[in-house]
PDB file of C-alpha atoms in Angstrom:
ATOM      1  CA  ASP A   1       0.000   0.000   0.000  1.00  0.00           C
ATOM      2  CA  THR A   2       1.657   3.184  -1.198  1.00  0.00           C
ATOM      3  CA  THR A   3      -1.037   5.564  -0.076  1.00  0.00           C
ATOM      4  CA  VAL A   4      -0.657   8.517   2.163  1.00  0.00           C
ATOM      5  CA  LYS A   5      -3.918   9.369   3.895  1.00  0.00           C
ATOM      6  CA  GLN A   6      -4.942  12.780   5.057  1.00  0.00           C
ATOM      7  CA  ASN A   7      -7.763  13.890   7.340  1.00  0.00           C
ATOM      8  CA  PRO A   8      -9.876  15.828   7.017  1.00  0.00           C
ATOM      9  CA  ARG A   9     -10.061  16.325   3.262  1.00  0.00           C
ATOM     10  CA  TYR A  10     -11.904  19.606   3.794  1.00  0.00           C
ATOM     11  CA  LYS A  11     -11.761  21.856   6.815  1.00  0.00           C
ATOM     12  CA  LEU A  12     -13.641  25.065   7.500  1.00  0.00           C
ATOM     13  CA  ALA A  13     -12.245  27.155  10.327  1.00  0.00           C
ATOM     14  CA  ARG A  14     -12.972  30.528  11.882  1.00  0.00           C
ATOM     15  CA  VAL A  15     -10.296  33.163  12.198  1.00  0.00           C
ATOM     16  CA  GLY A  16      -8.478  32.748  15.478  1.00  0.00           C
ATOM     17  CA  LYS A  17      -9.444  29.120  15.952  1.00  0.00           C
ATOM     18  CA  PRO A  18      -7.015  26.212  15.976  1.00  0.00           C
ATOM     19  CA  VAL A  19      -6.709  23.720  13.153  1.00  0.00           C
ATOM     20  CA  ASN A  20      -5.253  20.230  13.298  1.00  0.00           C
ATOM     21  CA  LEU A  21      -4.582  18.218  10.164  1.00  0.00           C
ATOM     22  CA  ILE A  22      -3.624  14.567  10.260  1.00  0.00           C
ATOM     23  CA  CYS A  23      -1.511  12.456   7.932  1.00  0.00           C
ATOM     24  CA  SER A  24      -0.729   8.762   8.010  1.00  0.00           C
ATOM     25  CA  GLN A  25       1.261   6.277   5.946  1.00  0.00           C
ATOM     26  CA  THR A  26       1.906   2.579   6.328  1.00  0.00           C
ATOM     27  CA  MET A  27       5.029   2.345   4.184  1.00  0.00           C
ATOM     28  CA  ASN A  28       7.329   2.650   7.197  1.00  0.00           C
ATOM     29  CA  HIS A  29       8.784   5.795   5.706  1.00  0.00           C
ATOM     30  CA  ASP A  30      11.069   7.641   8.056  1.00  0.00           C
ATOM     31  CA  THR A  31      10.468  11.078   6.568  1.00  0.00           C
ATOM     32  CA  MET A  32       7.149  12.916   6.454  1.00  0.00           C
ATOM     33  CA  TYR A  33       6.551  16.378   5.025  1.00  0.00           C
ATOM     34  CA  TRP A  34       3.933  19.077   4.975  1.00  0.00           C
ATOM     35  CA  TYR A  35       3.559  21.348   1.962  1.00  0.00           C
ATOM     36  CA  GLN A  36       1.228  24.303   1.522  1.00  0.00           C
ATOM     37  CA  LYS A  37      -0.303  24.905  -1.894  1.00  0.00           C
ATOM     38  CA  LYS A  38      -2.221  28.053  -2.767  1.00  0.00           C
ATOM     39  CA  PRO A  39      -3.883  28.725  -6.129  1.00  0.00           C
ATOM     40  CA  ASN A  40      -1.412  29.860  -8.775  1.00  0.00           C
ATOM     41  CA  GLN A  41       1.502  29.233  -6.438  1.00  0.00           C
ATOM     42  CA  ALA A  42       4.005  26.420  -6.222  1.00  0.00           C
ATOM     43  CA  PRO A  43       3.760  23.905  -3.379  1.00  0.00           C
ATOM     44  CA  LYS A  44       5.814  25.281  -0.518  1.00  0.00           C
ATOM     45  CA  LEU A  45       7.570  23.128   2.043  1.00  0.00           C
ATOM     46  CA  LEU A  46       6.523  24.058   5.581  1.00  0.00           C
ATOM     47  CA  LEU A  47       8.313  21.437   7.624  1.00  0.00           C
ATOM     48  CA  PHE A  48       9.387  17.820   7.675  1.00  0.00           C
ATOM     49  CA  TYR A  49      10.176  15.106  10.168  1.00  0.00           C
ATOM     50  CA  TYR A  50      13.109  12.811   9.666  1.00  0.00           C
ATOM     51  CA  ASP A  51      12.389  10.101  12.183  1.00  0.00           C
ATOM     52  CA  LYS A  52      11.703  12.098  15.339  1.00  0.00           C
ATOM     53  CA  ILE A  53      13.589  15.205  14.293  1.00  0.00           C
ATOM     54  CA  LEU A  54      11.482  18.138  13.189  1.00  0.00           C
ATOM     55  CA  ASN A  55      12.828  20.576  10.618  1.00  0.00           C
ATOM     56  CA  ARG A  56      10.856  23.751  10.033  1.00  0.00           C
ATOM     57  CA  GLU A  57      11.446  26.242   7.269  1.00  0.00           C
ATOM     58  CA  ALA A  58      12.692  29.590   8.526  1.00  0.00           C
ATOM     59  CA  ASP A  59       9.830  31.662   7.153  1.00  0.00           C
ATOM     60  CA  THR A  60       7.131  29.401   8.593  1.00  0.00           C
ATOM     61  CA  PHE A  61       8.841  28.614  11.851  1.00  0.00           C
ATOM     62  CA  GLU A  62       6.380  30.310  14.138  1.00  0.00           C
ATOM     63  CA  LYS A  63       3.210  29.713  12.165  1.00  0.00           C
ATOM     64  CA  PHE A  64       2.990  25.941  12.128  1.00  0.00           C
ATOM     65  CA  GLN A  65       3.623  23.205  14.630  1.00  0.00           C
ATOM     66  CA  SER A  66       3.786  19.501  14.108  1.00  0.00           C
ATOM     67  CA  SER A  67       3.979  16.300  16.019  1.00  0.00           C
ATOM     68  CA  ARG A  68       4.860  12.762  15.097  1.00  0.00           C
ATOM     69  CA  PRO A  69       3.780  10.390  17.843  1.00  0.00           C
ATOM     70  CA  ASN A  70       4.930   7.377  15.870  1.00  0.00           C
ATOM     71  CA  ASN A  71       6.414   6.477  12.512  1.00  0.00           C
ATOM     72  CA  SER A  72       3.041   6.333  10.768  1.00  0.00           C
ATOM     73  CA  PHE A  73       1.396   9.559  11.850  1.00  0.00           C
ATOM     74  CA  CYS A  74       2.215  13.217  11.500  1.00  0.00           C
ATOM     75  CA  SER A  75       0.045  16.212  12.301  1.00  0.00           C
ATOM     76  CA  LEU A  76       0.108  19.845  11.267  1.00  0.00           C
ATOM     77  CA  TYR A  77      -1.187  22.282  13.852  1.00  0.00           C
ATOM     78  CA  ILE A  78      -2.172  25.897  13.450  1.00  0.00           C
ATOM     79  CA  GLY A  79      -2.746  27.535  16.821  1.00  0.00           C
ATOM     80  CA  SER A  80      -4.741  30.506  15.591  1.00  0.00           C
ATOM     81  CA  ALA A  81      -5.876  30.428  11.989  1.00  0.00           C
ATOM     82  CA  GLY A  82      -5.740  33.567   9.915  1.00  0.00           C
ATOM     83  CA  LEU A  83      -7.254  34.206   6.507  1.00  0.00           C
ATOM     84  CA  GLU A  84      -3.840  33.721   4.927  1.00  0.00           C
ATOM     85  CA  TYR A  85      -3.815  30.093   6.036  1.00  0.00           C
ATOM     86  CA  SER A  86      -6.516  29.190   3.527  1.00  0.00           C
ATOM     87  CA  ALA A  87      -4.790  26.707   1.223  1.00  0.00           C
ATOM     88  CA  MET A  88      -4.406  23.084   0.288  1.00  0.00           C
ATOM     89  CA  TYR A  89      -2.087  21.253   2.664  1.00  0.00           C
ATOM     90  CA  LEU A  90      -0.268  18.317   1.164  1.00  0.00           C
ATOM     91  CA  CYS A  91       1.359  15.666   3.283  1.00  0.00           C
ATOM     92  CA  ALA A  92       4.074  13.499   1.768  1.00  0.00           C
ATOM     93  CA  SER A  93       6.407  10.772   2.902  1.00  0.00           C
ATOM     94  CA  SER A  94       9.624   9.238   1.695  1.00  0.00           C
ATOM     95  CA  ARG A  95      12.068   6.562   2.705  1.00  0.00           C
ATOM     96  CA  GLY A  96      15.141   8.274   3.982  1.00  0.00           C
ATOM     97  CA  THR A  97      16.652  11.577   3.016  1.00  0.00           C
ATOM     98  CA  GLY A  98      19.396  12.228   0.559  1.00  0.00           C
ATOM     99  CA  THR A  99      18.998  11.540  -3.124  1.00  0.00           C
ATOM    100  CA  THR A 100      17.071   8.347  -2.736  1.00  0.00           C
ATOM    101  CA  GLY A 101      13.627   9.098  -1.458  1.00  0.00           C
ATOM    102  CA  GLN A 102      10.754   9.404  -3.869  1.00  0.00           C
ATOM    103  CA  LEU A 103       7.958  11.467  -2.356  1.00  0.00           C
ATOM    104  CA  TYR A 104       4.498   9.978  -2.041  1.00  0.00           C
ATOM    105  CA  PHE A 105       1.803  12.593  -1.637  1.00  0.00           C
ATOM    106  CA  GLY A 106      -1.547  12.407   0.064  1.00  0.00           C
ATOM    107  CA  GLU A 107      -4.667  13.837  -1.567  1.00  0.00           C
ATOM    108  CA  GLY A 108      -4.489  16.981   0.473  1.00  0.00           C
ATOM    109  CA  SER A 109      -6.514  18.775   3.099  1.00  0.00           C
ATOM    110  CA  LYS A 110      -8.226  21.882   1.846  1.00  0.00           C
ATOM    111  CA  LEU A 111      -8.433  24.474   4.589  1.00  0.00           C
ATOM    112  CA  THR A 112     -10.757  27.446   4.273  1.00  0.00           C
ATOM    113  CA  VAL A 113     -10.532  30.108   6.958  1.00  0.00           C
ATOM    114  CA  LEU A 114     -13.452  32.480   7.330  1.00  0.00           C
TER     115      LEU A 114
ATOM    116  CA  GLY B   1      18.333  31.649  -4.715  1.00  0.00           C
ATOM    117  CA  GLU B   2      16.198  28.570  -4.834  1.00  0.00           C
ATOM    118  CA  GLN B   3      13.457  29.504  -7.277  1.00  0.00           C
ATOM    119  CA  VAL B   4      12.247  27.133  -9.963  1.00  0.00           C
ATOM    120  CA  GLU B   5      10.611  28.703 -12.956  1.00  0.00           C
ATOM    121  CA  GLN B   6       8.234  26.584 -15.023  1.00  0.00           C
ATOM    122  CA  LEU B   7       6.793  27.418 -18.414  1.00  0.00           C
ATOM    123  CA  PRO B   8       4.321  27.443 -19.960  1.00  0.00           C
ATOM    124  CA  SER B   9       1.583  27.733 -17.376  1.00  0.00           C
ATOM    125  CA  ILE B  10      -1.004  26.399 -19.822  1.00  0.00           C
ATOM    126  CA  LEU B  11      -0.293  24.100 -22.741  1.00  0.00           C
ATOM    127  CA  ARG B  12      -2.893  22.945 -25.249  1.00  0.00           C
ATOM    128  CA  VAL B  13      -1.971  20.281 -27.785  1.00  0.00           C
ATOM    129  CA  GLN B  14      -3.736  18.013 -30.208  1.00  0.00           C
ATOM    130  CA  GLU B  15      -3.963  14.330 -29.413  1.00  0.00           C
ATOM    131  CA  GLY B  16      -1.018  12.480 -30.877  1.00  0.00           C
ATOM    132  CA  SER B  17       1.316  15.459 -30.896  1.00  0.00           C
ATOM    133  CA  SER B  18       4.118  16.039 -28.423  1.00  0.00           C
ATOM    134  CA  ALA B  19       4.149  18.386 -25.460  1.00  0.00           C
ATOM    135  CA  SER B  20       7.128  20.036 -23.806  1.00  0.00           C
ATOM    136  CA  ILE B  21       7.427  21.730 -20.449  1.00  0.00           C
ATOM    137  CA  ASN B  22      10.529  23.626 -19.446  1.00  0.00           C
ATOM    138  CA  CYS B  23      11.955  24.464 -16.053  1.00  0.00           C
ATOM    139  CA  THR B  24      14.950  26.444 -14.910  1.00  0.00           C
ATOM    140  CA  TYR B  25      16.509  26.482 -11.480  1.00  0.00           C
ATOM    141  CA  GLU B  26      18.845  28.835  -9.672  1.00  0.00           C
ATOM    142  CA  ASN B  27      20.906  26.694  -7.347  1.00  0.00           C
ATOM    143  CA  SER B  28      23.692  25.080  -9.335  1.00  0.00           C
ATOM    144  CA  ALA B  29      24.167  22.471  -6.600  1.00  0.00           C
ATOM    145  CA  SER B  30      20.695  21.026  -7.148  1.00  0.00           C
ATOM    146  CA  ASN B  31      21.059  17.361  -7.920  1.00  0.00           C
ATOM    147  CA  TYR B  32      17.617  15.807  -8.180  1.00  0.00           C
ATOM    148  CA  PHE B  33      14.805  16.816 -10.537  1.00  0.00           C
ATOM    149  CA  PRO B  34      11.453  15.017 -10.307  1.00  0.00           C
ATOM    150  CA  TRP B  35       8.297  15.603 -12.278  1.00  0.00           C
ATOM    151  CA  TYR B  36       4.879  15.181 -10.717  1.00  0.00           C
ATOM    152  CA  LYS B  37       1.515  14.767 -12.407  1.00  0.00           C
ATOM    153  CA  GLN B  38      -1.621  15.835 -10.580  1.00  0.00           C
ATOM    154  CA  GLU B  39      -5.041  14.969 -11.939  1.00  0.00           C
ATOM    155  CA  PRO B  40      -8.126  16.820 -10.694  1.00  0.00           C
ATOM    156  CA  GLY B  41      -9.091  15.745  -7.203  1.00  0.00           C
ATOM    157  CA  GLU B  42      -6.054  13.535  -6.822  1.00  0.00           C
ATOM    158  CA  ASN B  43      -2.648  13.791  -5.196  1.00  0.00           C
ATOM    159  CA  PRO B  44       0.514  14.607  -7.127  1.00  0.00           C
ATOM    160  CA  LYS B  45       2.254  11.474  -8.350  1.00  0.00           C
ATOM    161  CA  LEU B  46       5.855  11.083  -9.425  1.00  0.00           C
ATOM    162  CA  ILE B  47       6.027  10.200 -13.100  1.00  0.00           C
ATOM    163  CA  ILE B  48       9.726  10.495 -13.862  1.00  0.00           C
ATOM    164  CA  ASP B  49      12.848  11.939 -12.314  1.00  0.00           C
ATOM    165  CA  ILE B  50      16.439  12.603 -13.291  1.00  0.00           C
ATOM    166  CA  ARG B  51      19.567  13.025 -11.231  1.00  0.00           C
ATOM    167  CA  SER B  52      22.452  15.336 -11.906  1.00  0.00           C
ATOM    168  CA  ASN B  53      24.700  12.549 -13.174  1.00  0.00           C
ATOM    169  CA  MET B  54      22.437  12.075 -16.198  1.00  0.00           C
ATOM    170  CA  GLU B  55      21.496  14.230 -19.168  1.00  0.00           C
ATOM    171  CA  ARG B  56      18.583  12.216 -20.508  1.00  0.00           C
ATOM    172  CA  LYS B  57      16.106   9.689 -19.225  1.00  0.00           C
ATOM    173  CA  GLN B  58      13.193   8.043 -20.958  1.00  0.00           C
ATOM    174  CA  THR B  59      10.323   5.930 -19.727  1.00  0.00           C
ATOM    175  CA  GLN B  60       6.985   5.039 -21.307  1.00  0.00           C
ATOM    176  CA  GLY B  61       6.561   7.972 -23.638  1.00  0.00           C
ATOM    177  CA  LEU B  62       8.172  10.447 -21.253  1.00  0.00           C
ATOM    178  CA  ILE B  63      11.565  12.007 -21.840  1.00  0.00           C
ATOM    179  CA  VAL B  64      13.389  14.289 -19.441  1.00  0.00           C
ATOM    180  CA  LEU B  65      16.445  16.273 -20.380  1.00  0.00           C
ATOM    181  CA  LEU B  66      18.847  17.992 -18.027  1.00  0.00           C
ATOM    182  CA  ASP B  67      21.278  20.721 -19.001  1.00  0.00           C
ATOM    183  CA  LYS B  68      23.278  21.463 -15.872  1.00  0.00           C
ATOM    184  CA  LYS B  69      25.288  24.177 -17.517  1.00  0.00           C
ATOM    185  CA  ALA B  70      22.172  26.128 -18.399  1.00  0.00           C
ATOM    186  CA  LYS B  71      20.414  25.018 -15.177  1.00  0.00           C
ATOM    187  CA  ARG B  72      17.518  23.861 -17.248  1.00  0.00           C
ATOM    188  CA  PHE B  73      15.491  20.681 -17.401  1.00  0.00           C
ATOM    189  CA  SER B  74      12.499  19.693 -19.439  1.00  0.00           C
ATOM    190  CA  LEU B  75       9.756  17.121 -19.785  1.00  0.00           C
ATOM    191  CA  HIS B  76       8.663  15.883 -23.175  1.00  0.00           C
ATOM    192  CA  ILE B  77       5.545  13.818 -23.655  1.00  0.00           C
ATOM    193  CA  THR B  78       5.458  12.050 -26.991  1.00  0.00           C
ATOM    194  CA  ASP B  79       2.203  10.974 -28.649  1.00  0.00           C
ATOM    195  CA  THR B  80      -0.047  12.722 -26.130  1.00  0.00           C
ATOM    196  CA  GLN B  81      -3.362  11.160 -25.184  1.00  0.00           C
ATOM    197  CA  PRO B  82      -6.407  12.643 -23.434  1.00  0.00           C
ATOM    198  CA  GLY B  83      -5.308  10.828 -20.291  1.00  0.00           C
ATOM    199  CA  ASP B  84      -2.199  12.994 -20.235  1.00  0.00           C
ATOM    200  CA  SER B  85      -4.357  16.023 -19.475  1.00  0.00           C
ATOM    201  CA  ALA B  86      -3.382  17.130 -15.980  1.00  0.00           C
ATOM    202  CA  MET B  87      -1.291  19.574 -13.996  1.00  0.00           C
ATOM    203  CA  TYR B  88       2.437  18.898 -14.153  1.00  0.00           C
ATOM    204  CA  PHE B  89       4.941  20.163 -11.606  1.00  0.00           C
ATOM    205  CA  CYS B  90       8.683  20.197 -11.943  1.00  0.00           C
ATOM    206  CA  ALA B  91      10.872  20.405  -8.872  1.00  0.00           C
ATOM    207  CA  ALA B  92      14.505  20.686  -7.928  1.00  0.00           C
ATOM    208  CA  SER B  93      16.317  19.567  -4.840  1.00  0.00           C
ATOM    209  CA  PRO B  94      18.692  22.219  -3.465  1.00  0.00           C
ATOM    210  CA  ILE B  95      22.079  21.904  -1.925  1.00  0.00           C
ATOM    211  CA  THR B  96      21.063  20.087   1.234  1.00  0.00           C
ATOM    212  CA  GLY B  97      20.688  16.925  -0.795  1.00  0.00           C
ATOM    213  CA  ASN B  98      17.409  16.049   0.860  1.00  0.00           C
ATOM    214  CA  THR B  99      15.137  15.024  -1.945  1.00  0.00           C
ATOM    215  CA  GLY B 100      12.164  15.903   0.212  1.00  0.00           C
ATOM    216  CA  LYS B 101      13.194  19.514   0.390  1.00  0.00           C
ATOM    217  CA  LEU B 102      11.956  20.118  -3.093  1.00  0.00           C
ATOM    218  CA  ILE B 103      11.477  23.497  -4.647  1.00  0.00           C
ATOM    219  CA  PHE B 104       8.496  23.313  -6.988  1.00  0.00           C
ATOM    220  CA  GLY B 105       7.643  25.208 -10.117  1.00  0.00           C
ATOM    221  CA  LEU B 106       4.244  26.846 -10.433  1.00  0.00           C
ATOM    222  CA  GLY B 107       2.892  24.033 -12.559  1.00  0.00           C
ATOM    223  CA  THR B 108       1.719  23.564 -16.136  1.00  0.00           C
ATOM    224  CA  THR B 109      -1.852  22.714 -17.049  1.00  0.00           C
ATOM    225  CA  LEU B 110      -1.700  20.388 -20.022  1.00  0.00           C
ATOM    226  CA  GLN B 111      -4.852  20.006 -22.086  1.00  0.00           C
ATOM    227  CA  VAL B 112      -4.822  17.331 -24.776  1.00  0.00           C
ATOM    228  CA  GLN B 113      -7.587  17.930 -27.245  1.00  0.00           C
ATOM    229  CA  PRO B 114      -9.029  14.984 -29.177  1.00  0.00           C
TER     230      PRO B 114
END
């Protein structure tokens, strides 16, 4: 099974409210990523976990949090949603880092903040 | 810089003809260049990739070319079919060597007309 599952597929949130997105994979991949995709923009890496080590991009460092309670699950947490968070959030996983790991993407979680 | 420019943004071709999408990257140390296809309502899927030690790779009607000197890579779809209609993203992996830390282009919408 090479699927990456994301929940929820669609999320409506009010400004100022928290949002939690969930991702899971059963491929025993040690790296899991979260990308943000807005219309007419390229997918943008927000953060990734290699095993238990979290790496966050500098420009999104304070906006997103994540946890990875075990190898299969990874969450993306927004403490207080703003309008600018409306986007598609793509989770992906890969086996290892370095020039070996093909990324497998989930179907995305579309977040709309009102 | 780590930008990836992708052109064209929209490409319309007749069934049976070829289609070409071009990408340029800024970081000369980039060493991994995947191409993803995303159909409506589905997740992006890797269709072909090329590493910096190659100049050409071909698989099942897809050809990718890499010109490291010009920092340019391209995807060529021969004998296009309606099923090739989708969004295509190119990406480049920057100096860290982590193939998950991909910098994506803005995407190309390919429309194959019967």
